[in-house]
JSON list of C-alpha atoms in Angstrom, two decimals:
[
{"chain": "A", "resi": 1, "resn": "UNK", "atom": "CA", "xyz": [249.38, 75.36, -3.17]},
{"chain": "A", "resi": 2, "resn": "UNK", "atom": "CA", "xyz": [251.25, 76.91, -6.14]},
{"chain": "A", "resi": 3, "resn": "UNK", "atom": "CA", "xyz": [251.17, 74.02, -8.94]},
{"chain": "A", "resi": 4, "resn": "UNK", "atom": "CA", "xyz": [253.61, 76.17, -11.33]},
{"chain": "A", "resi": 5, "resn": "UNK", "atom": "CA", "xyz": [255.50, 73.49, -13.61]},
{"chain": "A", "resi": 6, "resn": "UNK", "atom": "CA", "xyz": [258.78, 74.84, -11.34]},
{"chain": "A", "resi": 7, "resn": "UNK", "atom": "CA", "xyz": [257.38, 74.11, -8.30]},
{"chain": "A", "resi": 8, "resn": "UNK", "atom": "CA", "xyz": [255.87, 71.31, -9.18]},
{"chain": "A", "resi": 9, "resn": "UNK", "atom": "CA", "xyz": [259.48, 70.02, -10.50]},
{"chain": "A", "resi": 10, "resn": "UNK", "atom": "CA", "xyz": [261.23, 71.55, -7.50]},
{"chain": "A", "resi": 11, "resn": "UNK", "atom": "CA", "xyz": [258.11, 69.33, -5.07]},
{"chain": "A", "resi": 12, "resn": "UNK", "atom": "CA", "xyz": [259.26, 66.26, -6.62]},
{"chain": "A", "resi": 13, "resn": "UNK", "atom": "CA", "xyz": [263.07, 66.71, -6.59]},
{"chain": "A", "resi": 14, "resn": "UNK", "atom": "CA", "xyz": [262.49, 67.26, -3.07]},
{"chain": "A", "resi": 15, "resn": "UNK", "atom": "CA", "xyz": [260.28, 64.43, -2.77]},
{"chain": "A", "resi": 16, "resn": "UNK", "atom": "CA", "xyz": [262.74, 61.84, -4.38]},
{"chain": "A", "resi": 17, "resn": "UNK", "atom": "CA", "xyz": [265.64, 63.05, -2.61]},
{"chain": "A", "resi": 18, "resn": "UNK", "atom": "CA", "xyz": [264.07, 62.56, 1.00]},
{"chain": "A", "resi": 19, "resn": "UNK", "atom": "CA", "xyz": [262.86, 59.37, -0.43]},
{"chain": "A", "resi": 20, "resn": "UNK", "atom": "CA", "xyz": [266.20, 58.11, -1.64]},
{"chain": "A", "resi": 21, "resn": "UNK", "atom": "CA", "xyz": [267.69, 59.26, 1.94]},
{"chain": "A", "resi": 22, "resn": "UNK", "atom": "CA", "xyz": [265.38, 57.51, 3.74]},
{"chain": "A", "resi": 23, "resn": "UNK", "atom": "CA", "xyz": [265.76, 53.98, 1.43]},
{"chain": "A", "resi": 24, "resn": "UNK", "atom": "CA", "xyz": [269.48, 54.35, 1.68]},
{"chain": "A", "resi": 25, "resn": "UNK", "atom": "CA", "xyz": [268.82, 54.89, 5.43]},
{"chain": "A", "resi": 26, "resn": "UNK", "atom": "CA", "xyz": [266.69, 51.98, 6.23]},
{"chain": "A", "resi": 27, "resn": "UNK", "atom": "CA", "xyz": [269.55, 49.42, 3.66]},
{"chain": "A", "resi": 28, "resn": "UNK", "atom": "CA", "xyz": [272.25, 51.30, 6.41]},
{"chain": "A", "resi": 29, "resn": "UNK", "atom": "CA", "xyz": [270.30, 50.54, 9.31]},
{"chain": "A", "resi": 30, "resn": "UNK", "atom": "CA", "xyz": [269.16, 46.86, 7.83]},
{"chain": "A", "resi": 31, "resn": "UNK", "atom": "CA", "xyz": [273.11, 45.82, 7.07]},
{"chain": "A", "resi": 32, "resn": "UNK", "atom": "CA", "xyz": [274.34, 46.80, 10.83]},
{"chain": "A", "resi": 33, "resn": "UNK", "atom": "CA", "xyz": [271.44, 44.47, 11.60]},
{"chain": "A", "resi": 34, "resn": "UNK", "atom": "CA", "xyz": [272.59, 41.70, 9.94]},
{"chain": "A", "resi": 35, "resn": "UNK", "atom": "CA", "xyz": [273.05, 38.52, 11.54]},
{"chain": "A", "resi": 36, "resn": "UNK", "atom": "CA", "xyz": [276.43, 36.86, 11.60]},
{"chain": "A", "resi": 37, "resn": "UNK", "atom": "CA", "xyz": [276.74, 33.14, 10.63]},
{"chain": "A", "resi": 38, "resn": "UNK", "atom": "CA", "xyz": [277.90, 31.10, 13.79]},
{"chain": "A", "resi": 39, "resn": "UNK", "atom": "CA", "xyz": [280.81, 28.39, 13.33]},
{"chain": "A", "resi": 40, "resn": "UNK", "atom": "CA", "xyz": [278.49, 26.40, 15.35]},
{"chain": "A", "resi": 41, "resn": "UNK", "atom": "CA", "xyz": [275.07, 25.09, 15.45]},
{"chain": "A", "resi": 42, "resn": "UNK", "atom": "CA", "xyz": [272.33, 27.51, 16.96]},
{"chain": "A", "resi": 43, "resn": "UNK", "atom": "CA", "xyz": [271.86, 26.39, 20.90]},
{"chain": "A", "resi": 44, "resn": "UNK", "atom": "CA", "xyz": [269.21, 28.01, 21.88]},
{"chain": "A", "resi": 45, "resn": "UNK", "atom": "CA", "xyz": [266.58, 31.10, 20.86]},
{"chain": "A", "resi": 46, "resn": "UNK", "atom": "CA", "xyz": [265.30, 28.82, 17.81]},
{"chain": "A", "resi": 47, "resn": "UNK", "atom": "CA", "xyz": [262.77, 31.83, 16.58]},
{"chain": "A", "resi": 48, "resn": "UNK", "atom": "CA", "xyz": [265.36, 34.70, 16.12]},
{"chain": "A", "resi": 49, "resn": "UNK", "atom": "CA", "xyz": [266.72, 36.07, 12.67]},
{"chain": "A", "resi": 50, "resn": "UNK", "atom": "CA", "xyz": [268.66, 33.61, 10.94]},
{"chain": "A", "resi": 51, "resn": "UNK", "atom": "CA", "xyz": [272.01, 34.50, 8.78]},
{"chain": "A", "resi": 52, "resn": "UNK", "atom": "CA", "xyz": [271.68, 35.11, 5.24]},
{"chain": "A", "resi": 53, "resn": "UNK", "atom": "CA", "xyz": [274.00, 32.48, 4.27]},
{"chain": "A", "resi": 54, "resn": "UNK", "atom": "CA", "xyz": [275.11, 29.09, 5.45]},
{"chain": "A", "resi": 55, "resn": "UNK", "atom": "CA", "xyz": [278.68, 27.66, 4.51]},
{"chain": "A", "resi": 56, "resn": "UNK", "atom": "CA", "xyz": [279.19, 24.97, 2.77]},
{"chain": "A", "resi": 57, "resn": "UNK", "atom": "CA", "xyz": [275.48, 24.99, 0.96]},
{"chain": "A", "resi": 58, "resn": "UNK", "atom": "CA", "xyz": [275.00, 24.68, -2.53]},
{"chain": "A", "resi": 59, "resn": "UNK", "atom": "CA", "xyz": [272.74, 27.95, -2.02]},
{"chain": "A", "resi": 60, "resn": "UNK", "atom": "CA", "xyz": [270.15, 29.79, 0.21]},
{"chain": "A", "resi": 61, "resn": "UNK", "atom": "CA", "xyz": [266.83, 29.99, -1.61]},
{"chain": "A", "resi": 62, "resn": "UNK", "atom": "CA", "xyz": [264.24, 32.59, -2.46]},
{"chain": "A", "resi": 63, "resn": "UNK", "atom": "CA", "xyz": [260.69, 31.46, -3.12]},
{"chain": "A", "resi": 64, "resn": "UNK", "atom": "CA", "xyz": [261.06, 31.43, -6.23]},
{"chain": "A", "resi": 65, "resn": "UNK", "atom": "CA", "xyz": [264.37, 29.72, -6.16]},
{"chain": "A", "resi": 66, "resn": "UNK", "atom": "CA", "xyz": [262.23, 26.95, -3.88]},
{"chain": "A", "resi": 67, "resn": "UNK", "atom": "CA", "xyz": [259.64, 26.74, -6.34]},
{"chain": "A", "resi": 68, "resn": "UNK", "atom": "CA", "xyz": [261.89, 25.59, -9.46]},
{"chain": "A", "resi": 69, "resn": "UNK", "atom": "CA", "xyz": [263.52, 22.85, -7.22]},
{"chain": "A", "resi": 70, "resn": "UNK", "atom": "CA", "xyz": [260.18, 21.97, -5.81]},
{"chain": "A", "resi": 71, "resn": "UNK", "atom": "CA", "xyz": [259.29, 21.54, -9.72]},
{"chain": "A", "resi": 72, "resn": "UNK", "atom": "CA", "xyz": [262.43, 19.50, -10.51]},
{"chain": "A", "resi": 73, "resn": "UNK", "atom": "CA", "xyz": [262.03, 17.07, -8.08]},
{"chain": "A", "resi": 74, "resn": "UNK", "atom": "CA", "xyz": [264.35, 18.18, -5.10]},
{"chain": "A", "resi": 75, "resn": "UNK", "atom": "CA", "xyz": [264.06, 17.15, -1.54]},
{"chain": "A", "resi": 76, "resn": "UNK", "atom": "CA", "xyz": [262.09, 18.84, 0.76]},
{"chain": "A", "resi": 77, "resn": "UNK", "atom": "CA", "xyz": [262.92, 18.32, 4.20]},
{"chain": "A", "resi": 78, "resn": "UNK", "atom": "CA", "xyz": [260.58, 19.98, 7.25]},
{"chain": "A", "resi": 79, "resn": "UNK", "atom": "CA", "xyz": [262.26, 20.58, 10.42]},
{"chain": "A", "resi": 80, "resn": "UNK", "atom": "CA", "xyz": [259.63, 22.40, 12.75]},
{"chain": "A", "resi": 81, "resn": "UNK", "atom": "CA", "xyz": [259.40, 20.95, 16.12]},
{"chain": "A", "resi": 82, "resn": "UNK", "atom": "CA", "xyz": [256.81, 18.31, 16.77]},
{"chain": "A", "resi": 83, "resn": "UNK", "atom": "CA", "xyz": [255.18, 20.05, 20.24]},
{"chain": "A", "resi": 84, "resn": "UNK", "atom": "CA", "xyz": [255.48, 17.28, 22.85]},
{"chain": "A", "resi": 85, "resn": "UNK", "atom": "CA", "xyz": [252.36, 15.91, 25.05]},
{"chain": "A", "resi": 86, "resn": "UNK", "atom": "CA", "xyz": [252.57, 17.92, 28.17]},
{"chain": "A", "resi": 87, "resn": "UNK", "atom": "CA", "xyz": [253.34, 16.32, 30.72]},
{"chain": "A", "resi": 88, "resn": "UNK", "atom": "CA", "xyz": [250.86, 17.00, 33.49]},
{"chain": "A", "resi": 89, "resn": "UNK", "atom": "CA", "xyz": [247.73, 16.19, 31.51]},
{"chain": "A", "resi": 90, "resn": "UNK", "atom": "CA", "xyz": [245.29, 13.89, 33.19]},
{"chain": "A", "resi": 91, "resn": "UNK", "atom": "CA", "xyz": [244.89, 10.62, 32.13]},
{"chain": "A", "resi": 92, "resn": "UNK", "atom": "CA", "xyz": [241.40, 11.22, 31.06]},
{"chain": "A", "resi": 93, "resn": "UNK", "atom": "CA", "xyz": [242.81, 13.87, 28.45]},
{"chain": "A", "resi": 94, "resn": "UNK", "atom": "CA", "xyz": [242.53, 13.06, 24.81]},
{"chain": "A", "resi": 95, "resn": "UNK", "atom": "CA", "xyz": [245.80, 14.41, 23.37]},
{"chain": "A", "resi": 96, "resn": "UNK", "atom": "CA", "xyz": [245.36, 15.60, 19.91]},
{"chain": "A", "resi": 97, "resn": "UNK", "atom": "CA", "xyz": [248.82, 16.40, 17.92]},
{"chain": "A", "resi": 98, "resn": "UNK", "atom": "CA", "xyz": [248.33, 19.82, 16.62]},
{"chain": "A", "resi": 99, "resn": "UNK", "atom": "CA", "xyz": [248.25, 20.15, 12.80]},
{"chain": "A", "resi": 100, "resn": "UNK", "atom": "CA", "xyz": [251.29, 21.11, 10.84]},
{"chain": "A", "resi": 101, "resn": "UNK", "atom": "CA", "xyz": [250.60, 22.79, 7.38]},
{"chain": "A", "resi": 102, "resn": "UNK", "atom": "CA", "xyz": [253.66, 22.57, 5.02]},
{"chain": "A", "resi": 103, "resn": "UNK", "atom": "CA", "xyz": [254.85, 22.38, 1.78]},
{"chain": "A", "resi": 104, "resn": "UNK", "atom": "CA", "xyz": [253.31, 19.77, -0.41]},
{"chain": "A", "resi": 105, "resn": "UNK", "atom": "CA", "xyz": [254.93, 17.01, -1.08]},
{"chain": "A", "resi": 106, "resn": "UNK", "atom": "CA", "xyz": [257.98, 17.58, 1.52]},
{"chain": "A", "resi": 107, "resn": "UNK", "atom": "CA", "xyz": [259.11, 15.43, 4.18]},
{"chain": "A", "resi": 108, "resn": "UNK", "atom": "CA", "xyz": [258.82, 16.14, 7.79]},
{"chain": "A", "resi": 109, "resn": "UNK", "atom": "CA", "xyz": [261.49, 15.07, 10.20]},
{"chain": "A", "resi": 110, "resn": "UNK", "atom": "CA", "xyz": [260.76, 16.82, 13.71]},
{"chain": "A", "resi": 111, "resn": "UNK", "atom": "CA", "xyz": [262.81, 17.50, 16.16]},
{"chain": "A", "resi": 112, "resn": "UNK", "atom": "CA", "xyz": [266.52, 16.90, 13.94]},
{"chain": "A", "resi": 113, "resn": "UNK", "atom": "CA", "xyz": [267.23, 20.86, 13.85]},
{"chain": "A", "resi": 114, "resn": "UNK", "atom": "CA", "xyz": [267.98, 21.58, 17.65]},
{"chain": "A", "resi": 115, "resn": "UNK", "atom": "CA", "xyz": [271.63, 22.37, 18.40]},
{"chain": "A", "resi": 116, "resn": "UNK", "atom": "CA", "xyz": [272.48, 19.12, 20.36]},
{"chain": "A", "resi": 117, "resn": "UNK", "atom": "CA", "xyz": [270.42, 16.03, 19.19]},
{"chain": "A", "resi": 118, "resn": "UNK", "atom": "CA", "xyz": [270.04, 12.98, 21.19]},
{"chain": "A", "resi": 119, "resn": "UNK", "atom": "CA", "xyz": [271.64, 10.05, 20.10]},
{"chain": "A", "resi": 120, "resn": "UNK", "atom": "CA", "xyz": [268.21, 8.83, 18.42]},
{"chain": "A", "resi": 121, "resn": "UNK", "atom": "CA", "xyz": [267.48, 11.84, 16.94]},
{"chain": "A", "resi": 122, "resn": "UNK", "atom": "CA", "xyz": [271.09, 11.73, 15.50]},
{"chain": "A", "resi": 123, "resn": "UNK", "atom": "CA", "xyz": [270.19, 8.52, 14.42]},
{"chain": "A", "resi": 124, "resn": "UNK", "atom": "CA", "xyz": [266.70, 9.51, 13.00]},
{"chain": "A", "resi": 125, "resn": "UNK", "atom": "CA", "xyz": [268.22, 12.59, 11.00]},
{"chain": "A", "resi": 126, "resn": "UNK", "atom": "CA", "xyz": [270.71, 10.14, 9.36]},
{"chain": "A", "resi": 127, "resn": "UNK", "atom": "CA", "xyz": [268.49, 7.24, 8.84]},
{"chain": "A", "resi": 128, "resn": "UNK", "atom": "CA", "xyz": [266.26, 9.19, 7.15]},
{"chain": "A", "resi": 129, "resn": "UNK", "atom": "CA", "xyz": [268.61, 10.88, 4.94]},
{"chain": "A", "resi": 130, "resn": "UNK", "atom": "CA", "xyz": [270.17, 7.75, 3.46]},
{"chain": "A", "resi": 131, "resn": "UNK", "atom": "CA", "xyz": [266.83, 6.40, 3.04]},
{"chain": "A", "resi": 132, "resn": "UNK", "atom": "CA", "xyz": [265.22, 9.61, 0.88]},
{"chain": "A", "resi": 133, "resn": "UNK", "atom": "CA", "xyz": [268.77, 10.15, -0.95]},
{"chain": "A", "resi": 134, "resn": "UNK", "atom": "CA", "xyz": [268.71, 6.36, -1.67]},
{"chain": "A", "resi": 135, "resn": "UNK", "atom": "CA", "xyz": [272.17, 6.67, -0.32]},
{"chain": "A", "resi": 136, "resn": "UNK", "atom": "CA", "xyz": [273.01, 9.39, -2.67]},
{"chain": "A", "resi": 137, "resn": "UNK", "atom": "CA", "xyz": [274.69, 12.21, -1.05]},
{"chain": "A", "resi": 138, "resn": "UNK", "atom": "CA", "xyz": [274.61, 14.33, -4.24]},
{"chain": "A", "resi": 139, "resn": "UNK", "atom": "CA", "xyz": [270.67, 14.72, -4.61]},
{"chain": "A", "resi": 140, "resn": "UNK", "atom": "CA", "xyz": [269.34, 18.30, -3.83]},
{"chain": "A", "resi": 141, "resn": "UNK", "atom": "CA", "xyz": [268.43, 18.82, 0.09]},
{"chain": "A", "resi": 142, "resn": "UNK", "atom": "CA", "xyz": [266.06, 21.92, 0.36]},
{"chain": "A", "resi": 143, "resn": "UNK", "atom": "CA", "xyz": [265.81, 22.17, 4.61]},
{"chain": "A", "resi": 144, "resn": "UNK", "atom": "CA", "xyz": [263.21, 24.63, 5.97]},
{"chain": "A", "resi": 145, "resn": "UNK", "atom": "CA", "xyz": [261.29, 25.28, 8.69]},
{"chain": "A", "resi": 146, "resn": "UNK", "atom": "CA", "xyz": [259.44, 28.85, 9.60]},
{"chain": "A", "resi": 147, "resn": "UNK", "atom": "CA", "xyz": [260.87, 32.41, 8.97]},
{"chain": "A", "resi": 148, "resn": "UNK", "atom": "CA", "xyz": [263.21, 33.11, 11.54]},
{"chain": "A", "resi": 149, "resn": "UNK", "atom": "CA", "xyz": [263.78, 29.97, 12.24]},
{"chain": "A", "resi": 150, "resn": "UNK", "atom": "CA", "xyz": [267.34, 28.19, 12.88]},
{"chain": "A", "resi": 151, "resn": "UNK", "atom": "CA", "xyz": [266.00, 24.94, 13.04]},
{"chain": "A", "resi": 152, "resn": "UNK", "atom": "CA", "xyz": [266.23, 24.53, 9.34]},
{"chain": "A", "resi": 153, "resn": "UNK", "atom": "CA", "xyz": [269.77, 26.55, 9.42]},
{"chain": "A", "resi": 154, "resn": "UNK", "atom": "CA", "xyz": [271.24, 23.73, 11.82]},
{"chain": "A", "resi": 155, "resn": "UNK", "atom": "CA", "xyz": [269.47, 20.72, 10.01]},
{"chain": "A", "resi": 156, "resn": "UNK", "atom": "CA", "xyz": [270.78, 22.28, 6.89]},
{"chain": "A", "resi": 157, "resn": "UNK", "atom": "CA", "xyz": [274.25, 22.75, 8.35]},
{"chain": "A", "resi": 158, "resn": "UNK", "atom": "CA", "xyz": [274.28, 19.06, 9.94]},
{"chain": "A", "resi": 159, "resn": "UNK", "atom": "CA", "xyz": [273.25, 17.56, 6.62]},
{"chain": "A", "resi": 160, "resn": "UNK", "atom": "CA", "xyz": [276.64, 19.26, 4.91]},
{"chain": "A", "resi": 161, "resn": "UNK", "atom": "CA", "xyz": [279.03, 17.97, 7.68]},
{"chain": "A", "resi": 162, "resn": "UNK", "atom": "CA", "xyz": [277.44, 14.29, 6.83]},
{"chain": "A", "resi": 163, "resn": "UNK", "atom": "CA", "xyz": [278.83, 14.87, 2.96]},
{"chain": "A", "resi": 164, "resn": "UNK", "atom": "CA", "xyz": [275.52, 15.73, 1.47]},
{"chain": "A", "resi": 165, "resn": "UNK", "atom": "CA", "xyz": [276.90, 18.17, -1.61]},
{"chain": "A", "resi": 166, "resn": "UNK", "atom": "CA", "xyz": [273.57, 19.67, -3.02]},
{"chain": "A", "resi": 167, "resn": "UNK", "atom": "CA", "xyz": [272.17, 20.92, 0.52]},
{"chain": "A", "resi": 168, "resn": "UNK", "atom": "CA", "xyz": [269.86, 24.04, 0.13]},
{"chain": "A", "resi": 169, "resn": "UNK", "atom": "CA", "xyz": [268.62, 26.39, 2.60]},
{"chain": "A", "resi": 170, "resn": "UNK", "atom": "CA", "xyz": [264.87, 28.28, 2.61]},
{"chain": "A", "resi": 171, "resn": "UNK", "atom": "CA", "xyz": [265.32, 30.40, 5.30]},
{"chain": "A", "resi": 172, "resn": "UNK", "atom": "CA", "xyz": [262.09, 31.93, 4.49]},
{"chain": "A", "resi": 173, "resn": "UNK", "atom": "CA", "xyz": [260.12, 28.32, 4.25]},
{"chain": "A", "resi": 174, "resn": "UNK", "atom": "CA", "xyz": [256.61, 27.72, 4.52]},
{"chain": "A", "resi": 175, "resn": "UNK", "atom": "CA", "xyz": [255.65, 31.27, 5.36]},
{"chain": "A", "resi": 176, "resn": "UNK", "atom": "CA", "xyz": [257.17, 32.43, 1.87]},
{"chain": "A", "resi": 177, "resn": "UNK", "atom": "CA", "xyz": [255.76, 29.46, 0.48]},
{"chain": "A", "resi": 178, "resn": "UNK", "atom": "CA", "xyz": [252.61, 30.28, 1.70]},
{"chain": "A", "resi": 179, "resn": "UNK", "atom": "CA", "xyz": [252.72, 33.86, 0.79]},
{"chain": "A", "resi": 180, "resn": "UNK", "atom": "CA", "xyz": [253.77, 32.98, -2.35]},
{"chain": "A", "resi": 181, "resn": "UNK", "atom": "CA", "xyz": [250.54, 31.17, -3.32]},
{"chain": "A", "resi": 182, "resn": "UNK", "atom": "CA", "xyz": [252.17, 27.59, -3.78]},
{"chain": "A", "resi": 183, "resn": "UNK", "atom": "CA", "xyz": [250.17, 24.72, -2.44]},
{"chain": "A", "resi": 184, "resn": "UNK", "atom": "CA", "xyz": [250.29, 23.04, 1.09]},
{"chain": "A", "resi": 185, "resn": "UNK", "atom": "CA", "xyz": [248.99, 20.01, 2.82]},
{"chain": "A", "resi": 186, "resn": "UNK", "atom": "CA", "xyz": [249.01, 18.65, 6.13]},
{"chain": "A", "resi": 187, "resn": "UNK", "atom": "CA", "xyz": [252.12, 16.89, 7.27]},
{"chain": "A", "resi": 188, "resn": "UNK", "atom": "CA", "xyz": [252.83, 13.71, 9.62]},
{"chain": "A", "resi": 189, "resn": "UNK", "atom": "CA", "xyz": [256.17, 13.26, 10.98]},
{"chain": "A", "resi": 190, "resn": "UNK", "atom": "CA", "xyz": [258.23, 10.35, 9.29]},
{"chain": "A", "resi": 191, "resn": "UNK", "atom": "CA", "xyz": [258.22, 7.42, 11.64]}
]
């Protein structure tokens, strides 16, 4: 290999070019993949990519973004599924509910990020809202679930059509969380 100063130069033009046309490549190919925000709530195919923003939300957080309203005292609300009992267990079955690791200090309120919610999980959702807010729509509302997951995208988007103003979104949630270092705990669904 000739390592001449001009080759060497000529080696690393080449080298930054193909690398800029293959960044500029992957942003092209990463935009037409971009996920539209519904009007709606998500109905179904909970663990898909998610939008990048959410209407109506104060804003849709980085880790770092979580972090500093973690640190001031914002809201965290948990919306991963609680997995039901199965059904056709036999009675002699000890059912254990499987653990659920999440942010410290959040809340978890299962089940209140599906599309369509049952009357009592409507009623749930709300309750709980007015209780943690202390009836005080403007407190900050960070919802989160998983990555890629639109449970904490509807919750989120649910929350704003009930008048809560300072309603944040972590798409990223306890996996960036986790990732990012930040501590977790072992969560119980509110009652």
């Amino acid at each position: 290999m000739d390592r001449s100063p001009g080759r060497r130069a000529t080696y690393v033009a080449s080298a930054t070019y193909l690398f800029v046309q293959i960044a500029l490549g992957s942003l092209v190919a990463h935009s037409a993949e971009a996920v539209p925000e519904p009007e709606a709530y998500r109905l179904e195919d909970y663990r898909k990519p998610v939008p990048a923003t959410l209407k109506g939300a104060r804003g849709v957080l980085s880790v770092g973004d979580a972090k500093k309203l973690h640190d001031a005292g914002a809201i965290f609300l948990d919306v991963y599924p609680q997995a039901p009992k199965p059904p056709n267990l036999p009675s002699s079955t000890v059912w254990r509910q499987p653990k659920h690791p999440s942010i410290a200090g959040a809340i978890w309120l299962p089940n209140v990020g599906y599309g369509v919610l049952s009357e009592q999980a409507r009623s749930y959702f709300e309750t709980h809202l007015t209780q943690f807010t202390l009836n005080d729509k403007a407190k900050p509302l960070v919802f989160f679930c998983l990555r890629d997951c639109w449970m904490s995208w509807n919750a989120a988007k649910r929350a704003i059509a009930l008048g809560y103003s300072s309603v944040y979104w972590f798409p990223d949630g306890t996996d960036a969380w986790e990732e990012g270092g930040y501590p977790t705990t072992v969560l119980t669904p509110t009652p």
